[in-house]
Tab-separated table of C-alpha atoms in Angstrom:
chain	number	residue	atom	x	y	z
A	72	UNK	CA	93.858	60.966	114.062
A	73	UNK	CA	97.040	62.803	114.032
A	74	UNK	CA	97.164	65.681	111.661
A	75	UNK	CA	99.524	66.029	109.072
A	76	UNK	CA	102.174	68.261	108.524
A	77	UNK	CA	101.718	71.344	106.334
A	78	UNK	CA	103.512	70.907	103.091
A	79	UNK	CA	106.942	72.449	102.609
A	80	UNK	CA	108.430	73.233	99.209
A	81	UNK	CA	112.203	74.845	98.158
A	82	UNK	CA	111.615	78.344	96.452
A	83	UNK	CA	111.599	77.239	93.283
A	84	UNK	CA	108.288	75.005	94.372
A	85	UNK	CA	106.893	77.927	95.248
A	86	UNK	CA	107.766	80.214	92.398
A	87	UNK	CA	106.235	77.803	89.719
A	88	UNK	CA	103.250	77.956	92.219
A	89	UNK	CA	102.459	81.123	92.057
A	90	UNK	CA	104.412	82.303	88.577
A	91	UNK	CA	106.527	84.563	90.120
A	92	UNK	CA	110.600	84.451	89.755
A	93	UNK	CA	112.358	82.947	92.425
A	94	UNK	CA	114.131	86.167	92.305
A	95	UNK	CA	111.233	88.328	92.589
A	96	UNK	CA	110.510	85.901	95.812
A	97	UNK	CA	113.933	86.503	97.432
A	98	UNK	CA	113.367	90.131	97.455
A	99	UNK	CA	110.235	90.247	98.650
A	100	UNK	CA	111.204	88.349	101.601
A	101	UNK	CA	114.110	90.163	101.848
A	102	UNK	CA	113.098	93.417	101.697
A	103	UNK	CA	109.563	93.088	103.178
A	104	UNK	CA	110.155	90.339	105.464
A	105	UNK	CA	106.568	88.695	103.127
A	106	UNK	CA	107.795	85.194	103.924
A	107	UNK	CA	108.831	83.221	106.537
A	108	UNK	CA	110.557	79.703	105.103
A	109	UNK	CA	111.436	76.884	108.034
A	110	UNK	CA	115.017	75.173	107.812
A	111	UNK	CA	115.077	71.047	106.475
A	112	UNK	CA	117.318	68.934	107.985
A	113	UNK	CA	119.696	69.514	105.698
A	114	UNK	CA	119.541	73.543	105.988
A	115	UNK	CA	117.702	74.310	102.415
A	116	UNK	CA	114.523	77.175	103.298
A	117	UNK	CA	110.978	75.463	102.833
A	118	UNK	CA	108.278	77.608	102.233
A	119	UNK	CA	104.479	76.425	102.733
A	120	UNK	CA	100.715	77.504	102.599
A	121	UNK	CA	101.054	80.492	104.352
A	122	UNK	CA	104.033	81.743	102.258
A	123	UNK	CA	101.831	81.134	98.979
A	124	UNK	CA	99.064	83.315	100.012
A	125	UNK	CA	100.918	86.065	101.277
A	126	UNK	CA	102.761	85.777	97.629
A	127	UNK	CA	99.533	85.938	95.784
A	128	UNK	CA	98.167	88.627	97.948
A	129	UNK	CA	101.187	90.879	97.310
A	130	UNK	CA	100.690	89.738	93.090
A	131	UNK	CA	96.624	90.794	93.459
A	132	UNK	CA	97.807	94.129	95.144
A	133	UNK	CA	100.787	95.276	92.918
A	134	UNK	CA	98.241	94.022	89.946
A	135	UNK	CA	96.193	96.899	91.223
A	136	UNK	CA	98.747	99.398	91.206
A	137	UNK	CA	99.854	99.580	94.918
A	138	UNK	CA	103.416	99.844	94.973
A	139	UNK	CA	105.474	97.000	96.638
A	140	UNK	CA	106.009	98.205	100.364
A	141	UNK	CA	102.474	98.690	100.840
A	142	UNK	CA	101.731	95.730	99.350
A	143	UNK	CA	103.844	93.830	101.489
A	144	UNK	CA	102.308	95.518	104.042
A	145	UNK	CA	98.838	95.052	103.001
A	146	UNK	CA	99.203	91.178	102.859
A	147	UNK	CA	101.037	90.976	106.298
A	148	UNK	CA	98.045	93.034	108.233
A	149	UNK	CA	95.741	90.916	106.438
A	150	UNK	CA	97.109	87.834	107.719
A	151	UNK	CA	98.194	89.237	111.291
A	152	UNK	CA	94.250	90.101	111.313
A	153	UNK	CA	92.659	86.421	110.806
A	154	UNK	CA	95.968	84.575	112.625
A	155	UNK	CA	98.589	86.272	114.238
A	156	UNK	CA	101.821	85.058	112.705
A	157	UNK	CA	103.882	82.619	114.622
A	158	UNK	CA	106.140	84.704	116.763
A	159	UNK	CA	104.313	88.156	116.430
A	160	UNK	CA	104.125	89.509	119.492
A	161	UNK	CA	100.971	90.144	121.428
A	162	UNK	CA	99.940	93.455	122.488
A	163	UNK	CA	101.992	94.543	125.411
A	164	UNK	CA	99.139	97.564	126.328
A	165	UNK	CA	95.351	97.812	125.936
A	166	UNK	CA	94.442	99.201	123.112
A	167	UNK	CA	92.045	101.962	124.916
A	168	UNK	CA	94.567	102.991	127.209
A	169	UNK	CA	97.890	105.564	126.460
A	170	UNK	CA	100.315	104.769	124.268
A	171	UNK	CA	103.130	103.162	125.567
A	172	UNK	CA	105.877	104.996	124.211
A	173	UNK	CA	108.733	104.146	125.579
A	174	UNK	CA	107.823	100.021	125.709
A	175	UNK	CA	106.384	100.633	122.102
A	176	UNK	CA	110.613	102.328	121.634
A	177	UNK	CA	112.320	99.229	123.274
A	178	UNK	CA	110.032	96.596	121.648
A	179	UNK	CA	110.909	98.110	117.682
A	180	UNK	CA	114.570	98.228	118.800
A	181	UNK	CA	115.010	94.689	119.853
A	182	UNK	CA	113.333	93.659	116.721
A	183	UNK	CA	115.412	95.497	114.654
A	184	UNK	CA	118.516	94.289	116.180
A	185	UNK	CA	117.083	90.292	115.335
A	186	UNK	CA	115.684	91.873	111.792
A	187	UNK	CA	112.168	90.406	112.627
A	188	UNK	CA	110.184	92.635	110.147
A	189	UNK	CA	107.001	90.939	111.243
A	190	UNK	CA	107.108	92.025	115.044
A	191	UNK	CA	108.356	95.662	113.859
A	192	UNK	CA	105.312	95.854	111.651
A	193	UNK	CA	102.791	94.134	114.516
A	194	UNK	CA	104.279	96.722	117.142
A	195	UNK	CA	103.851	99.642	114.348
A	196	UNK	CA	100.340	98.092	113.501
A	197	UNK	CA	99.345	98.380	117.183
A	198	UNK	CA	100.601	102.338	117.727
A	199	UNK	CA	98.373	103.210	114.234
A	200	UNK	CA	95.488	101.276	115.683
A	201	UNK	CA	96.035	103.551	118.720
A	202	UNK	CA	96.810	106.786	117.809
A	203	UNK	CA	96.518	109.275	114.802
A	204	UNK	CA	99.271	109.129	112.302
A	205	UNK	CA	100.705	112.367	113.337
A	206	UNK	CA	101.143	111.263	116.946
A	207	UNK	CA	102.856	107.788	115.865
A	208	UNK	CA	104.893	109.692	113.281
A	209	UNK	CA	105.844	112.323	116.081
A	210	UNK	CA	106.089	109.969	119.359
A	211	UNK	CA	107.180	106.817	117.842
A	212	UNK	CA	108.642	106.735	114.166
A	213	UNK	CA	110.974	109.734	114.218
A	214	UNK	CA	112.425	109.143	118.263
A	215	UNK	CA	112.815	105.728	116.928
A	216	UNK	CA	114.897	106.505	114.175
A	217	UNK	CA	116.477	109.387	116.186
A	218	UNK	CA	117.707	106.434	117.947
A	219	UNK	CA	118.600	103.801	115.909
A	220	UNK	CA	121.313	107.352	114.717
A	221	UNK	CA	122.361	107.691	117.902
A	222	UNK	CA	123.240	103.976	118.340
A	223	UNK	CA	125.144	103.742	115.236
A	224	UNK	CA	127.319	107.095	115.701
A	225	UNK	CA	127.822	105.842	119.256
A	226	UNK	CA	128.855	102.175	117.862
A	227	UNK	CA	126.295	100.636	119.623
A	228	UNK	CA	124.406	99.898	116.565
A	229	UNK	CA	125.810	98.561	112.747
A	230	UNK	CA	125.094	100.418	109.592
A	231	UNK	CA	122.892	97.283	108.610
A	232	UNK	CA	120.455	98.364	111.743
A	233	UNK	CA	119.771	101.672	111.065
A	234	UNK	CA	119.302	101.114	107.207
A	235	UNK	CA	116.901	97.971	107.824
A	236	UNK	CA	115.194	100.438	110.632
A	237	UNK	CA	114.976	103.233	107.602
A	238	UNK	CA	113.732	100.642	104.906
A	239	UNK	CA	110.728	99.920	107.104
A	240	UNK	CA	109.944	103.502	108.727
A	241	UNK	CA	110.490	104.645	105.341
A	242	UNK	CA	107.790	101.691	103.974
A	243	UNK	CA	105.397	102.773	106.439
A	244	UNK	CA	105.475	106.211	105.885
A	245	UNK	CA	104.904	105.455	101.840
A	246	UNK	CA	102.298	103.498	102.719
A	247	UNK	CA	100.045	106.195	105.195
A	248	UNK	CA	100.746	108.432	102.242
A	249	UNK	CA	99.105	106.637	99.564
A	250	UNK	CA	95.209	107.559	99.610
A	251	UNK	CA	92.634	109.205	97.259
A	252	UNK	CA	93.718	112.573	99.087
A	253	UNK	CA	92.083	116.003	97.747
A	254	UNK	CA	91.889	117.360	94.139
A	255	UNK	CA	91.586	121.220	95.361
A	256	UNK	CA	93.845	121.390	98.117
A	257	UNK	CA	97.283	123.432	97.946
A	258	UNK	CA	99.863	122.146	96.023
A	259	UNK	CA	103.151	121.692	98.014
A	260	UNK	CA	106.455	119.825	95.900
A	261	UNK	CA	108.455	118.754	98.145
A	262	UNK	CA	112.081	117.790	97.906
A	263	UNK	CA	115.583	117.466	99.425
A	264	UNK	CA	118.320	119.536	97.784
A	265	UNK	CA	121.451	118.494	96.111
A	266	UNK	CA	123.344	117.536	99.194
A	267	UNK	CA	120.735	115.612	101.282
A	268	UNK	CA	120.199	112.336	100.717
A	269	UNK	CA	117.990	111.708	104.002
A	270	UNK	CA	114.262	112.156	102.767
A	271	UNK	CA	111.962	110.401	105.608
A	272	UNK	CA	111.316	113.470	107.670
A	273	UNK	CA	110.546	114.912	104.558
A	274	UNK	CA	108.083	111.987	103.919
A	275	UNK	CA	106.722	112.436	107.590
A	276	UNK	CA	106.095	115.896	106.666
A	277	UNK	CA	104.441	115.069	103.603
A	278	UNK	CA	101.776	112.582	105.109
A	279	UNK	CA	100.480	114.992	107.595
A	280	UNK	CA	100.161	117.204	104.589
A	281	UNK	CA	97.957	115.030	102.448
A	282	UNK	CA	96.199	113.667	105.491
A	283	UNK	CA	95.409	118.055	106.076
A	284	UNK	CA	93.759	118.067	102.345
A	285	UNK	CA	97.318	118.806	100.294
A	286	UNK	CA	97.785	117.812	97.314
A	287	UNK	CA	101.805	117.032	96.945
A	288	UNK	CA	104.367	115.682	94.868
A	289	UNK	CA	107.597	114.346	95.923
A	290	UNK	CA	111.050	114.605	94.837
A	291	UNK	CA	113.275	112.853	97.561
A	292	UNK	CA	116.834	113.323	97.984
A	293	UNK	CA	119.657	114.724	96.277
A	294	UNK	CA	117.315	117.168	93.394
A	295	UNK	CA	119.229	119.576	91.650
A	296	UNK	CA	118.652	122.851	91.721
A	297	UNK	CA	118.084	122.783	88.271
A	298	UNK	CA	115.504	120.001	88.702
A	299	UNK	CA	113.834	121.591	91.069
A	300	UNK	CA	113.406	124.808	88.413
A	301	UNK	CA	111.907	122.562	85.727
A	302	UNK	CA	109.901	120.603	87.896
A	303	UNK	CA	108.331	124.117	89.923
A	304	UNK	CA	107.754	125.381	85.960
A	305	UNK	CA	105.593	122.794	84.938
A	306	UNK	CA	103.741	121.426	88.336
A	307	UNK	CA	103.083	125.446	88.822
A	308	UNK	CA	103.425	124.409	93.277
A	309	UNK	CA	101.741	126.577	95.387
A	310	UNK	CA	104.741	125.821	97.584
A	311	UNK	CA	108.384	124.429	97.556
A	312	UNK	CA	109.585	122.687	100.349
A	313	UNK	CA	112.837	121.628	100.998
A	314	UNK	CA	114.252	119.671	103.637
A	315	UNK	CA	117.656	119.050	104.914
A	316	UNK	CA	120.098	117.875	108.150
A	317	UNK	CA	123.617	117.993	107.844
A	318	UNK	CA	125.946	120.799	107.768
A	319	UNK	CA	126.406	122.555	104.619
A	320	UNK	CA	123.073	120.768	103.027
A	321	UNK	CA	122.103	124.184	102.007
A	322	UNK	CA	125.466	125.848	100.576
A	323	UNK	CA	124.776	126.976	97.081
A	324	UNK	CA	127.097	126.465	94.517
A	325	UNK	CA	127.626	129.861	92.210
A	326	UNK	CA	126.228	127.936	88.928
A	327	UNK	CA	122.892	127.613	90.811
A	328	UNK	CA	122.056	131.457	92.068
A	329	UNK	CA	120.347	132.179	89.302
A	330	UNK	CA	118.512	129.336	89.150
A	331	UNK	CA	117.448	130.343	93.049
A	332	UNK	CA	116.284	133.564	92.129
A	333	UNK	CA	114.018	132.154	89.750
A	334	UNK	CA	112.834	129.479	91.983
A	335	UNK	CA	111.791	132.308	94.915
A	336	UNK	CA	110.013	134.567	91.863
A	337	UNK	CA	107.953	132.205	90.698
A	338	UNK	CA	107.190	130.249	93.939
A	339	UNK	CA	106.918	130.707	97.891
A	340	UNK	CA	109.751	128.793	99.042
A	341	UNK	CA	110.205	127.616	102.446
A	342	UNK	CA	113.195	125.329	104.052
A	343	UNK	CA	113.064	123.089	107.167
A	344	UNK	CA	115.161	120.361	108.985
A	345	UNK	CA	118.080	120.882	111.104
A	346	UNK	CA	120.083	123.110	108.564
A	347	UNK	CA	117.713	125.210	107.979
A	348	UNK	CA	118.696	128.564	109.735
A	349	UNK	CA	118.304	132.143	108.385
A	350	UNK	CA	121.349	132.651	106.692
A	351	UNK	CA	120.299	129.436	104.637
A	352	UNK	CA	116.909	130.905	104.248
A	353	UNK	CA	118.393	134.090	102.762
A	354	UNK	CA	121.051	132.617	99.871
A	355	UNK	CA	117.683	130.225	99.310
A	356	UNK	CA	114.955	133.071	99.262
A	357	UNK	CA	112.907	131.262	101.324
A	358	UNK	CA	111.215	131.337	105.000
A	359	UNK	CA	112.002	129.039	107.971
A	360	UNK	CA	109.769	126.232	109.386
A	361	UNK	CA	110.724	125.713	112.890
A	362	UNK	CA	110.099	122.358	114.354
A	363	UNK	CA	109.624	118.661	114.013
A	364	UNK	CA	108.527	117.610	110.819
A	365	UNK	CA	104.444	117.346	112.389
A	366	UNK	CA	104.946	120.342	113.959
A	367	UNK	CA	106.205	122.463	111.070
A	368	UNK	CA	103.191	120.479	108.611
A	369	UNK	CA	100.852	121.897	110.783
A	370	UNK	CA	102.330	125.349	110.910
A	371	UNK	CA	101.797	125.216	107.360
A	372	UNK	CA	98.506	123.551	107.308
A	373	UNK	CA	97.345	126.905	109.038
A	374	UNK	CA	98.456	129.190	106.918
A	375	UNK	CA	96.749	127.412	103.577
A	376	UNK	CA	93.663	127.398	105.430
A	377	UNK	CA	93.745	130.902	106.094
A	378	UNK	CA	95.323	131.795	102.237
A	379	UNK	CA	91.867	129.700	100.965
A	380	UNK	CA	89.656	131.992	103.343
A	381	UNK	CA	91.275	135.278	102.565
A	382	UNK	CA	91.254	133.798	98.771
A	383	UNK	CA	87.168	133.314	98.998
A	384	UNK	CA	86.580	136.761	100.574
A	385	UNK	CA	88.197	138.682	97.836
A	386	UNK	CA	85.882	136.770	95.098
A	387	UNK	CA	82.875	137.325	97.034
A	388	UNK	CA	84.004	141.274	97.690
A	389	UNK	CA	82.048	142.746	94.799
């Protein structure tokens, strides 16, 4: 017997399915790239089975707490797992053998460019399968997005590219830094200052951070200096760091030096990112981290390792 077709409903099928809005269902395929409706005859999207589960999955997670990127994310591994989704790519290397960087590079790109979140997310799925987070965030996320810049300044890429590409790194990047993480570690707030508004090195730095034993909390982009005093009085951060790229991101404006002299008393400071030089280091009070975002977490990671040692052998000196 022939089998029949899988059913197909309009979105507002679905949403009475599942008792979400039909809103709420645009955006998450949208944004997440969670469903993947056919085209009727007459052009109207039809969603079916596998659209409803994904849909519950992602209401079951964010029910839990998990915010809506990882959730997303969550339901699309899950399903990629059991049945690879029609049109996900298969794995262009072993998984046992080197990472294929530069195929890994081409394959996210020409996703990208067709805004196929599904194969960006299989491809990324594969280099974390592979690889530790800190070599996919340093080999693969960053040089991707390094290029995706590159492309658009070059007008080789639209602005729409390299802010889906950012949405998604950016989604990942939430998502490797959402675990149970340490209750003793340092404390590190990290945050962008009042002229930055790119924040996912910043987020890069932060996972390798919490996946070292940090403890962190995150500001993002654009935080006022004055923020950044209130927030440093009552989190009490072993550490402040801020990030930032473009030319003048560090400039202080007179109103806020004596806010920065109270930030560097009661708080080591430290900047990083391409702005950060030693002139910026010296109207901020703070030292330099040198380095790619992995590279400068580590360099960091060190020295709160050897802070807790020195820490324990002056309480045990009698």
């Amino acid at each position: 017997m022939a089998s029949r077709p899988a059913q197909r409903w309009r979105i507002g099928v679905l949403a009475s399915r599942v008792g979400v809005s039909e809103t709420l269902l645009r955006a998450w395929e949208v944004r997440y790239g969670l469903l993947s409706p056919t085209r009727s005859d007459s052009g109207y999207r039809l969603y079916g089975p596998e659209d409803e589960r994904r849909a519950r999955a992602m209401q079951d997670a964010r029910r839990r707490g998990v915010p809506a990127g990882q959730a997303a994310a969550e339901a699309l591994a899950a399903e990629r797992s059991e049945h690879r989704l029609p049109g996900a790519p298969g794995p262009r290397y072993p998984t046992s053998g080197a990472l294929d960087v530069t195929g890994t590079l081409e394959e996210l790109q020409a996703a990208m460019v067709a805004y196929d979140v599904s194969s960006m997310h299989a491809a990324l799925d594969r280099v974390l399968a592979e690889v530790s987070a800190e070599t996919a965030i340093k080999d693969v996320l960053l040089p991707f997005l390094a290029g995706v810049g590159d492309g658009w300044a070059a007008g080789e890429l639209d602005v729409a590219d390299e802010h889906f590409a950012s949405d998604l790194v950016r989604a990942r990047l939430a998502a490797l830094s959402i675990a149970p993480g340490s209750r003793s570690g340092p404390l590190a707030l990290l945050a962008c200052p009042p002229r930055e508004q790119h924040d996912i090195a910043l987020k890069a730095f932060e996972v390798v951070l919490l996946r070292a034993g940090w403890r962190t909390r995150f500001l993002g982009p654009r935080t006022p200096v004055a923020s950044l005093e209130v927030a440093v009085g009552v989190i009490a951060p072993d550490l402040l760091v801020l990030a930032g790229t473009g030319p003048g991101t560090f400039d202080v404006a007179d109103a806020d030096r004596a806010s920065l002299e109270r930030l560097s008393g009661a708080t080591r400071v430290v900047i990083a990112g391409a702005a950060a030089d030693e002139a910026a280091a010296l109207r901020w009070g703070a030292e330099v981290l040198e380095g790619d975002p992995v590279t400068a977490a580590r360099s960091l990671v060190g020295t709160g390792r050897r802070a807790a040692r020195e820490g324990a052998e002056d309480d045990a000196r009698p």
